[in-house]
PDB file of C-alpha atoms in Angstrom:
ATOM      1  CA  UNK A  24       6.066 -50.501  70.698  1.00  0.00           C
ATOM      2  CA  UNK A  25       3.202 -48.564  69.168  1.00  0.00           C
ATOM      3  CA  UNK A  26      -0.133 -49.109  70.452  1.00  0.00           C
ATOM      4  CA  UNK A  27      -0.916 -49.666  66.220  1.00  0.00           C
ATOM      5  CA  UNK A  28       1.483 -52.703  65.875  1.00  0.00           C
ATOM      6  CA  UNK A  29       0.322 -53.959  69.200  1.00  0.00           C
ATOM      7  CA  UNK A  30      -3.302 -54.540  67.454  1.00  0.00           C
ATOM      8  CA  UNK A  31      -1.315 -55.705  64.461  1.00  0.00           C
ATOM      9  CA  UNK A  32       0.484 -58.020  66.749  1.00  0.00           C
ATOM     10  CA  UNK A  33      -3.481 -59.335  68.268  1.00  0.00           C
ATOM     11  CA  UNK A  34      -5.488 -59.501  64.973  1.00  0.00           C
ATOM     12  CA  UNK A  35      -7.189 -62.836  64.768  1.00  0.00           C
ATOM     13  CA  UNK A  36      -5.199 -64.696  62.535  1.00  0.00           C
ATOM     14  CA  UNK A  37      -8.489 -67.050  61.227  1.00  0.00           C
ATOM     15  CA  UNK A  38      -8.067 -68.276  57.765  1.00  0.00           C
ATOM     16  CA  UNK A  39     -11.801 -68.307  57.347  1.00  0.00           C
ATOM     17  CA  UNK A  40     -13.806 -65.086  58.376  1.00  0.00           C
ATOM     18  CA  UNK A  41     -16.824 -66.808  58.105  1.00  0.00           C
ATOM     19  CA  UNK A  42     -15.574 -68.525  60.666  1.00  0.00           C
ATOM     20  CA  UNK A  43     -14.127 -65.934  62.952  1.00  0.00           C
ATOM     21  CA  UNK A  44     -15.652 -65.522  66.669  1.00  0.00           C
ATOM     22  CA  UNK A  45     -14.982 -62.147  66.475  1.00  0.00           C
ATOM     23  CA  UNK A  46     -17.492 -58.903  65.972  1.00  0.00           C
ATOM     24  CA  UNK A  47     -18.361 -55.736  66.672  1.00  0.00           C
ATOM     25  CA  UNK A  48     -19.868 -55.299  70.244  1.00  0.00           C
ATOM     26  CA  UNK A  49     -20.182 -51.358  69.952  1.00  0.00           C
ATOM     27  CA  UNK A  50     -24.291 -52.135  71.121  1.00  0.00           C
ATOM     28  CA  UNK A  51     -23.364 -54.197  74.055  1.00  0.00           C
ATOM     29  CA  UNK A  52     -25.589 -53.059  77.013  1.00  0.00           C
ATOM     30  CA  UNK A  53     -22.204 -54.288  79.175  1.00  0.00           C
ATOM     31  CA  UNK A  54     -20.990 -51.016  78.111  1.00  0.00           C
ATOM     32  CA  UNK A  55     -23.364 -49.109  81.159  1.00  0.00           C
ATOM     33  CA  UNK A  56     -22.657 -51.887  83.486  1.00  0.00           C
ATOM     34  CA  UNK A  57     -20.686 -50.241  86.385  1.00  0.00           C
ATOM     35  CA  UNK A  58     -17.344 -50.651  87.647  1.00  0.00           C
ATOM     36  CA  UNK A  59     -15.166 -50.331  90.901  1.00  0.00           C
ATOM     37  CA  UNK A  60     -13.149 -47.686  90.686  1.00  0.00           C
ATOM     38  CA  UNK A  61     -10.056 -49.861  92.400  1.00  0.00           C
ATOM     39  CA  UNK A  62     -10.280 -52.373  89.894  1.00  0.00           C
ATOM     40  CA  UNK A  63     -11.250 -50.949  86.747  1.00  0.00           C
ATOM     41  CA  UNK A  64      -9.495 -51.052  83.401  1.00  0.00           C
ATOM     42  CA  UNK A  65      -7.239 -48.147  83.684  1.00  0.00           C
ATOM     43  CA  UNK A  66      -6.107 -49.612  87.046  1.00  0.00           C
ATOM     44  CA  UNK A  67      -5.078 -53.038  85.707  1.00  0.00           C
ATOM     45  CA  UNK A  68      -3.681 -51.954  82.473  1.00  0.00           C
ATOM     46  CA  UNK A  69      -1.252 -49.661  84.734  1.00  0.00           C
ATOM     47  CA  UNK A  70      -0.234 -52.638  87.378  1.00  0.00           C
ATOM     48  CA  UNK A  71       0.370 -55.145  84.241  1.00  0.00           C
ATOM     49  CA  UNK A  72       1.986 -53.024  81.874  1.00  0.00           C
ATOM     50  CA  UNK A  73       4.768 -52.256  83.970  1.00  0.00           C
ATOM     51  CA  UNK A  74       5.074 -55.781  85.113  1.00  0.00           C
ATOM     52  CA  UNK A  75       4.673 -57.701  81.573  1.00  0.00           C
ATOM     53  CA  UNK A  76       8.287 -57.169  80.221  1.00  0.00           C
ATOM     54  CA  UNK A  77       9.723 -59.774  83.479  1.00  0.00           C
ATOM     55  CA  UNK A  78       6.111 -61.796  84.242  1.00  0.00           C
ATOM     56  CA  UNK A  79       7.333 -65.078  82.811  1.00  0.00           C
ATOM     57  CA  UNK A  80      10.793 -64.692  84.848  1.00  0.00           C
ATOM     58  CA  UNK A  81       9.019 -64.122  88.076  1.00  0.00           C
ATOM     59  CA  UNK A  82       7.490 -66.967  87.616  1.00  0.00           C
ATOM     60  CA  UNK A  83       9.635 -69.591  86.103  1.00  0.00           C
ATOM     61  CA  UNK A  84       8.022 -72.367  87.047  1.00  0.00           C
ATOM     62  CA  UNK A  85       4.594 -71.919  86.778  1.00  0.00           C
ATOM     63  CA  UNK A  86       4.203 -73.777  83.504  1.00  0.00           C
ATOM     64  CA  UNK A  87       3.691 -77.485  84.803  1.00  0.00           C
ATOM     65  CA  UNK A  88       0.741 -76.166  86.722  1.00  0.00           C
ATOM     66  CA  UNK A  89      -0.702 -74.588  83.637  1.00  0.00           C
ATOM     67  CA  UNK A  90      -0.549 -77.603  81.785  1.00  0.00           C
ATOM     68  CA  UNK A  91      -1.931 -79.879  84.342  1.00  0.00           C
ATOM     69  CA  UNK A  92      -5.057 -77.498  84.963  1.00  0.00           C
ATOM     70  CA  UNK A  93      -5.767 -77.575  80.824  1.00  0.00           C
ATOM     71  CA  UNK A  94      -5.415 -81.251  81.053  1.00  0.00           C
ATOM     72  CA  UNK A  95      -8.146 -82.037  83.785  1.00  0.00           C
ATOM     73  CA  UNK A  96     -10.134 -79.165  82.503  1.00  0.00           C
ATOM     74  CA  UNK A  97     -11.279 -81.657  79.718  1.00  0.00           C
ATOM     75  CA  UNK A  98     -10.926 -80.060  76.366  1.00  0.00           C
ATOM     76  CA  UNK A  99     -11.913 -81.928  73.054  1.00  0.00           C
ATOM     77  CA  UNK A 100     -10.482 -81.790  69.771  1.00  0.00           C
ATOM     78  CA  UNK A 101     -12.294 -79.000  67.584  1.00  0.00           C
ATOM     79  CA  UNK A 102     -13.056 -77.175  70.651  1.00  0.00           C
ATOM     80  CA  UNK A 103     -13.231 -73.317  70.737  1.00  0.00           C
ATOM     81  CA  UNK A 104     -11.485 -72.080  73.368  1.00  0.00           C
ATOM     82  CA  UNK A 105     -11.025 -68.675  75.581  1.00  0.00           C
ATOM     83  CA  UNK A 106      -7.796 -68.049  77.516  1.00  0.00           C
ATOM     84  CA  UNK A 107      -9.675 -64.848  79.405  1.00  0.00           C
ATOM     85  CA  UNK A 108      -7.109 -62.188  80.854  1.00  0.00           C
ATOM     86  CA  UNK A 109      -4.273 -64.535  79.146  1.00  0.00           C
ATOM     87  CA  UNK A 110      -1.372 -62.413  80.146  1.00  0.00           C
ATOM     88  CA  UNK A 111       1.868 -62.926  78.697  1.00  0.00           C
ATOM     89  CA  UNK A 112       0.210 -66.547  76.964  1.00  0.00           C
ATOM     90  CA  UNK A 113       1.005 -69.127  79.382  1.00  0.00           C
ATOM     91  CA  UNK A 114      -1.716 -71.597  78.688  1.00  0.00           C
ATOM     92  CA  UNK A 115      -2.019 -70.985  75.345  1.00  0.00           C
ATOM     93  CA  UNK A 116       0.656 -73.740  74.157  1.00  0.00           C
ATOM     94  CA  UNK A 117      -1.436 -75.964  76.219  1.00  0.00           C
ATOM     95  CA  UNK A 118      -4.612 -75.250  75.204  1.00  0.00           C
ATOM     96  CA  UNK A 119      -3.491 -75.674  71.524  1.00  0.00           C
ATOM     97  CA  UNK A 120      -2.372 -79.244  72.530  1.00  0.00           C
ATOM     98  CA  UNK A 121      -5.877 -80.216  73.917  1.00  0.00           C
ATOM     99  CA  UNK A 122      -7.952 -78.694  70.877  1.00  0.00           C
ATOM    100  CA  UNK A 123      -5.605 -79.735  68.264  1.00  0.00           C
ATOM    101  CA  UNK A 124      -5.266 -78.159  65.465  1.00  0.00           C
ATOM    102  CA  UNK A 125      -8.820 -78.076  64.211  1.00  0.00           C
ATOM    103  CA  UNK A 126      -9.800 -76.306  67.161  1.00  0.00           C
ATOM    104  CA  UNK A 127      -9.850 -72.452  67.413  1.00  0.00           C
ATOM    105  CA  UNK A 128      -7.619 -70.628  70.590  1.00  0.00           C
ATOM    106  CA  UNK A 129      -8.299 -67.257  71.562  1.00  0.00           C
ATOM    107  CA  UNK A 130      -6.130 -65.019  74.036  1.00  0.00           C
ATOM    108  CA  UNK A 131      -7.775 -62.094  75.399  1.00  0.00           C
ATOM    109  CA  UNK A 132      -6.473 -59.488  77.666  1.00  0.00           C
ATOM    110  CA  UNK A 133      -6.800 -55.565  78.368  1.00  0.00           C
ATOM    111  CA  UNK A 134      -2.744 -54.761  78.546  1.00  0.00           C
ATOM    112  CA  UNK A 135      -1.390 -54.019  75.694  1.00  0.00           C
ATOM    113  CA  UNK A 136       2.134 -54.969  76.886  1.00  0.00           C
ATOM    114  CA  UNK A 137       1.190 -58.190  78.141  1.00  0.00           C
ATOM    115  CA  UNK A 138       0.401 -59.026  74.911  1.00  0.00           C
ATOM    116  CA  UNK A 139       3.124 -57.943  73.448  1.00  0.00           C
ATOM    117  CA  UNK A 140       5.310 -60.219  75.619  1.00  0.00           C
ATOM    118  CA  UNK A 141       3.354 -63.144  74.180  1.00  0.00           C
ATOM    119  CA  UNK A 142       4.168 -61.834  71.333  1.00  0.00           C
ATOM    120  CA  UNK A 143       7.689 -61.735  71.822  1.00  0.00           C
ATOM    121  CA  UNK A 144       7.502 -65.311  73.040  1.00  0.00           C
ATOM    122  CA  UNK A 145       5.697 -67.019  70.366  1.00  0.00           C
ATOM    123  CA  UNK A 146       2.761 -67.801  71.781  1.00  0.00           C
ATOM    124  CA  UNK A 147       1.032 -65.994  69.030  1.00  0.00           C
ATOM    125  CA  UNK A 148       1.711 -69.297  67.384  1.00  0.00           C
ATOM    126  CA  UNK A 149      -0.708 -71.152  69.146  1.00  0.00           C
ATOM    127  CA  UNK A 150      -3.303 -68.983  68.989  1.00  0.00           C
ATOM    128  CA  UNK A 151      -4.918 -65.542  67.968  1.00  0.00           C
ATOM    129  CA  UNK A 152      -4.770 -62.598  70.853  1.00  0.00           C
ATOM    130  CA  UNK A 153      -6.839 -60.081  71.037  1.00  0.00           C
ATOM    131  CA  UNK A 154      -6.800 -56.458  72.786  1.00  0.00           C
ATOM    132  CA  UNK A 155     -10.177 -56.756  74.682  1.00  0.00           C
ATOM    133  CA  UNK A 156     -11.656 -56.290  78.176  1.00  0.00           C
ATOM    134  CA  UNK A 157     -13.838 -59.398  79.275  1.00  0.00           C
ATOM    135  CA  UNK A 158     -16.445 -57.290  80.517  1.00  0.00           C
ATOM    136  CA  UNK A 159     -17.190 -56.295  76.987  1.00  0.00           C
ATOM    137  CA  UNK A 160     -15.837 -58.829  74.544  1.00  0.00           C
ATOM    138  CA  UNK A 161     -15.808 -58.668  70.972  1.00  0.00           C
ATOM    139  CA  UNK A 162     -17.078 -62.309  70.221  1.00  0.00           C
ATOM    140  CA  UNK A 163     -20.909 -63.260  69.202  1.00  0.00           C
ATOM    141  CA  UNK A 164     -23.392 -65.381  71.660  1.00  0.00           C
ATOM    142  CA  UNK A 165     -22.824 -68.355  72.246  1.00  0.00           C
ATOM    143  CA  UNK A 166     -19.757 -69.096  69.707  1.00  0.00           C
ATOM    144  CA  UNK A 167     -17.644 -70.382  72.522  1.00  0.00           C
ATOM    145  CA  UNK A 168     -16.967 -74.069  73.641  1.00  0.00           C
ATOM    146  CA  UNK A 169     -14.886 -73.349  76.530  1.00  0.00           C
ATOM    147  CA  UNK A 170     -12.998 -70.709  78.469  1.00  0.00           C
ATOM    148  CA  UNK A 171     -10.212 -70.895  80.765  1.00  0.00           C
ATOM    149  CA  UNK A 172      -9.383 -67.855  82.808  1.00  0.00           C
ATOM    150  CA  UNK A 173      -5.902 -67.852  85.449  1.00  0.00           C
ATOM    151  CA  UNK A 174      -5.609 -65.252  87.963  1.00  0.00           C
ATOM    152  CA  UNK A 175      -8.222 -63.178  86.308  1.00  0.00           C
ATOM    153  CA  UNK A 176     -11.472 -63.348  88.815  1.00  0.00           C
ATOM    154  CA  UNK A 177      -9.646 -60.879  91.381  1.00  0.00           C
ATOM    155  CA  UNK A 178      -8.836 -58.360  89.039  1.00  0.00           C
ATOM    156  CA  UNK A 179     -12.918 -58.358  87.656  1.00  0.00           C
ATOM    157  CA  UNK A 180     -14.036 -54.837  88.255  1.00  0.00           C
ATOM    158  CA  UNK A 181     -17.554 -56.225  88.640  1.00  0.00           C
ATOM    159  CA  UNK A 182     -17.477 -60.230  88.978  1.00  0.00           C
ATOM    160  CA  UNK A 183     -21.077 -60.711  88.791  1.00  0.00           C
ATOM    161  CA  UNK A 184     -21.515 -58.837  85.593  1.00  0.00           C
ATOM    162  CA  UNK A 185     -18.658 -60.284  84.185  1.00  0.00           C
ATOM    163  CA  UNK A 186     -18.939 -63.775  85.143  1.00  0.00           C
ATOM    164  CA  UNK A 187     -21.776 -63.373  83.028  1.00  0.00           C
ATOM    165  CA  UNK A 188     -20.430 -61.609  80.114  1.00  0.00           C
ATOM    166  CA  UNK A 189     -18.149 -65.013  79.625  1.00  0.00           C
ATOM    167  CA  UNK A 190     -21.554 -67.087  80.244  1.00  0.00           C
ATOM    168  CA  UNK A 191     -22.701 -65.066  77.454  1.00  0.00           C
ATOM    169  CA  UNK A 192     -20.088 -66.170  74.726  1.00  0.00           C
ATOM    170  CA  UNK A 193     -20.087 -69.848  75.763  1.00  0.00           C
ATOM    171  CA  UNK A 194     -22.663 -72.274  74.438  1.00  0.00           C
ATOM    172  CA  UNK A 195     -25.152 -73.698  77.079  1.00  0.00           C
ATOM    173  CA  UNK A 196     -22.751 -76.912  78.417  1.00  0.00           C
ATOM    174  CA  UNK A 197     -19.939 -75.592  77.512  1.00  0.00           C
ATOM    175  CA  UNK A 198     -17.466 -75.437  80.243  1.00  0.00           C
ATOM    176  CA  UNK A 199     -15.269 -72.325  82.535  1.00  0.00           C
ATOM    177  CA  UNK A 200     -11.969 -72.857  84.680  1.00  0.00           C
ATOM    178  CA  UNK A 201     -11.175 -70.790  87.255  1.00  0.00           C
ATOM    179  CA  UNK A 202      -7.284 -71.459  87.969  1.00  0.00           C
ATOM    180  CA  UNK A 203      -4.591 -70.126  89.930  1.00  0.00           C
ATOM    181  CA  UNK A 204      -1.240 -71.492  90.238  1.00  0.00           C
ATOM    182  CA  UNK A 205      -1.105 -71.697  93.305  1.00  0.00           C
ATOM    183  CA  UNK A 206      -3.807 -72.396  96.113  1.00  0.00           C
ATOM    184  CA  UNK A 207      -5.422 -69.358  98.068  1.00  0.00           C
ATOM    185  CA  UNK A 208      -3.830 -69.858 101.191  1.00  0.00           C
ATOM    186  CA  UNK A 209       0.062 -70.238  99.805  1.00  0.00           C
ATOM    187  CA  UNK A 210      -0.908 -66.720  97.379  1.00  0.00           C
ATOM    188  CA  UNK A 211      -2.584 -64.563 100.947  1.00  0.00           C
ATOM    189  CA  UNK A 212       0.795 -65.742 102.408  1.00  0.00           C
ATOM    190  CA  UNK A 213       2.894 -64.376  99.256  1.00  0.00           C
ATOM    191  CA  UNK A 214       1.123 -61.181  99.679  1.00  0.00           C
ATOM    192  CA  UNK A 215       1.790 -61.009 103.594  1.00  0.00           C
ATOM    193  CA  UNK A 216      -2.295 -61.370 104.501  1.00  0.00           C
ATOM    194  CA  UNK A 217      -4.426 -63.584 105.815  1.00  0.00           C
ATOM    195  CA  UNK A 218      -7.430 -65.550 104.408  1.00  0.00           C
ATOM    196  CA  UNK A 219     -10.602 -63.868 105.681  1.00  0.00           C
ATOM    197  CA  UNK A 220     -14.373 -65.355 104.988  1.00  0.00           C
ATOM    198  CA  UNK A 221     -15.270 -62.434 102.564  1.00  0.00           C
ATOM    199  CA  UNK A 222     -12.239 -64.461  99.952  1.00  0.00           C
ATOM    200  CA  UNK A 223     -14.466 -64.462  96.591  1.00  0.00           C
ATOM    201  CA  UNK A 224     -12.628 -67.739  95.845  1.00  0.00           C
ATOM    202  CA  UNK A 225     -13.931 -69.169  98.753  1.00  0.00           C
ATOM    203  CA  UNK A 226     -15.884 -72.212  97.743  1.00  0.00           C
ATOM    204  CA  UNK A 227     -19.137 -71.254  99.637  1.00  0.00           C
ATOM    205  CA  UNK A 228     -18.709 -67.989  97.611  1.00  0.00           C
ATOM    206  CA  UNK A 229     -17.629 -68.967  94.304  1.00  0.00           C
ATOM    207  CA  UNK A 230     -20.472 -71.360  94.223  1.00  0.00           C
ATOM    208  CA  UNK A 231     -23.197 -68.987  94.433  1.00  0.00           C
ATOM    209  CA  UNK A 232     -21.411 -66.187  92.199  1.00  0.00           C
ATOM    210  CA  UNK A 233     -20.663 -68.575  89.657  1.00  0.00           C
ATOM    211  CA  UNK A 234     -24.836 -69.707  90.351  1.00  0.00           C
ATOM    212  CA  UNK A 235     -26.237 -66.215  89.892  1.00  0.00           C
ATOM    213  CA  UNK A 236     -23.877 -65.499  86.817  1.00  0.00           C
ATOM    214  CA  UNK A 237     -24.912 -68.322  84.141  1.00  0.00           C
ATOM    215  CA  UNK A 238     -22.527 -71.221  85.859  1.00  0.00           C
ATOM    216  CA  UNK A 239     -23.014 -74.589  88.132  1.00  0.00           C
ATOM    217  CA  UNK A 240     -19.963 -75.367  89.665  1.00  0.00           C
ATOM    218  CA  UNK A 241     -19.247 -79.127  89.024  1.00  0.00           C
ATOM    219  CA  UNK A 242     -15.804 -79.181  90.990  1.00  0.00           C
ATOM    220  CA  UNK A 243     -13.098 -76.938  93.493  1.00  0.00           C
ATOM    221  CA  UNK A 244      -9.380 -77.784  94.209  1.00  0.00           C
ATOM    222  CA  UNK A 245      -7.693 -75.331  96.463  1.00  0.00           C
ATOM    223  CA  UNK A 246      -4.607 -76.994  97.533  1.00  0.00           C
ATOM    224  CA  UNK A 247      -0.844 -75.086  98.347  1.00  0.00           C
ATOM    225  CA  UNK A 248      -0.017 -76.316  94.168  1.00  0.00           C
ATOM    226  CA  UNK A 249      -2.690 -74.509  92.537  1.00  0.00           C
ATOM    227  CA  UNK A 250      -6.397 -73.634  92.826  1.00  0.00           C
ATOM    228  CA  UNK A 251      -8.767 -75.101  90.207  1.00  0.00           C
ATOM    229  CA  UNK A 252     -12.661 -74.077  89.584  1.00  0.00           C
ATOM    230  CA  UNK A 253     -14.742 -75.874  87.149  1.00  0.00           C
ATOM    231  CA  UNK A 254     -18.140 -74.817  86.075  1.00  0.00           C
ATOM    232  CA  UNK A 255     -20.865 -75.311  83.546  1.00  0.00           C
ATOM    233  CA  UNK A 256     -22.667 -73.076  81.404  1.00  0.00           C
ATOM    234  CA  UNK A 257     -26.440 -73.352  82.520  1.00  0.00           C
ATOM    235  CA  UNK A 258     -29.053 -72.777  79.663  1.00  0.00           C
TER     236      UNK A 258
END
């Protein structure tokens, strides 16, 4: 599919453009901020792309997991929500459920083909996607009520600055997850490696990155069923 019907396919699909989220960020100052080379954007759109097409059959049974997270995350009706580095869309249905349909959904990621397997699975229905890196996203300050981000912190090119970047579209209170569907140790062991102190999701260094980036941490899971951050956006 053509990267043209790919944006086509991740317009925001507001009714309202007074009401959209969305902007130009073309004078972001996150455009300088610097980047590791291993995990930059051209690095992840490569390892994604070619993995989109069979993501959701790898991993049939993820959704439960998904849903659960959303559910204790605490959503409200009406809320605006962020599904940072969404993927192929699998907490979007979710999310839609817990803001109901007053509420706005958003699904952001940097690979065009994941996208387009949302796409292809309908998940466009629940909410608009966007093609957009979260370490520069199109959205104004503060316009956000919530965002919930799964899988995405190891794959930040630069946490810190990035961390921040989603501090910066979320109103002061307003709320971040941090999920994975499964729990740090059981994912080292899926990769064949062990858990060593300098883990970022380690909870005596999450707490302090998530401190120096615009969050308080108000609660960590890590169990073998999933891993589950919560935070709060300071003011």
């Amino acid at each position: 599919m053509s990267e043209d019907r790919t944006q086509d396919h991740t317009r925001d699909r507001s009714q309202d453009p007074a009401q959209d989220p969305a902007r130009d960020r073309s004078q972001d100052p996150a455009r300088n901020r610097p980047r590791d080379q291993t995990r930059d954007r051209g690095h992840v759109q490569e390892f994604f792309g070619a993995r989109a097409a069979g993501w959701d059959r790898k991993f049939p049974g993820d959704g439960p997991a998904f849903a659960t997270a959303v559910d204790e995350f605490g959503l409200r009706p009406g809320d605006r929500v962020l599904d940072a580095g969404c993927g192929t869309g699998r907490a979007l249905t979710a999310l839609r459920a817990a803001v109901g349909p007053s509420g706005t959904v958003l699904g952001a990621d940097v690979t065009p083909q994941m996208l387009v397997a949302a796409h292809e699975a309908g998940r466009d229905a629940e909410g608009a996607l966007l093609l957009a890196d979260v370490a520069r996203l199109p959205l104004r300050d503060g316009v956000l009520d919530a965002v919930f981000a799964a899988g995405l912190i190891a794959h930040l090119p630069d946490p810190g600055a990035n961390l921040r970047e989603l501090a910066r579209v979320v109103r002061p209170g307003g709320r971040l997850a941090l999920f994975h569907p499964i729990g740090r140790a059981a994912l080292a062991a899926r990769h064949g490696r062990e858990l060593t102190p300098d883990d970022m999701r380690a909870e005596p260094n999450l707490g302090p990155l998530l401190a120096g980036s615009g969050w308080r941490m108000t609660s960590y899971a890590d169990e073998d069923s999933r891993f589950l951050a919560v935070a709060v956006r300071t003011p």
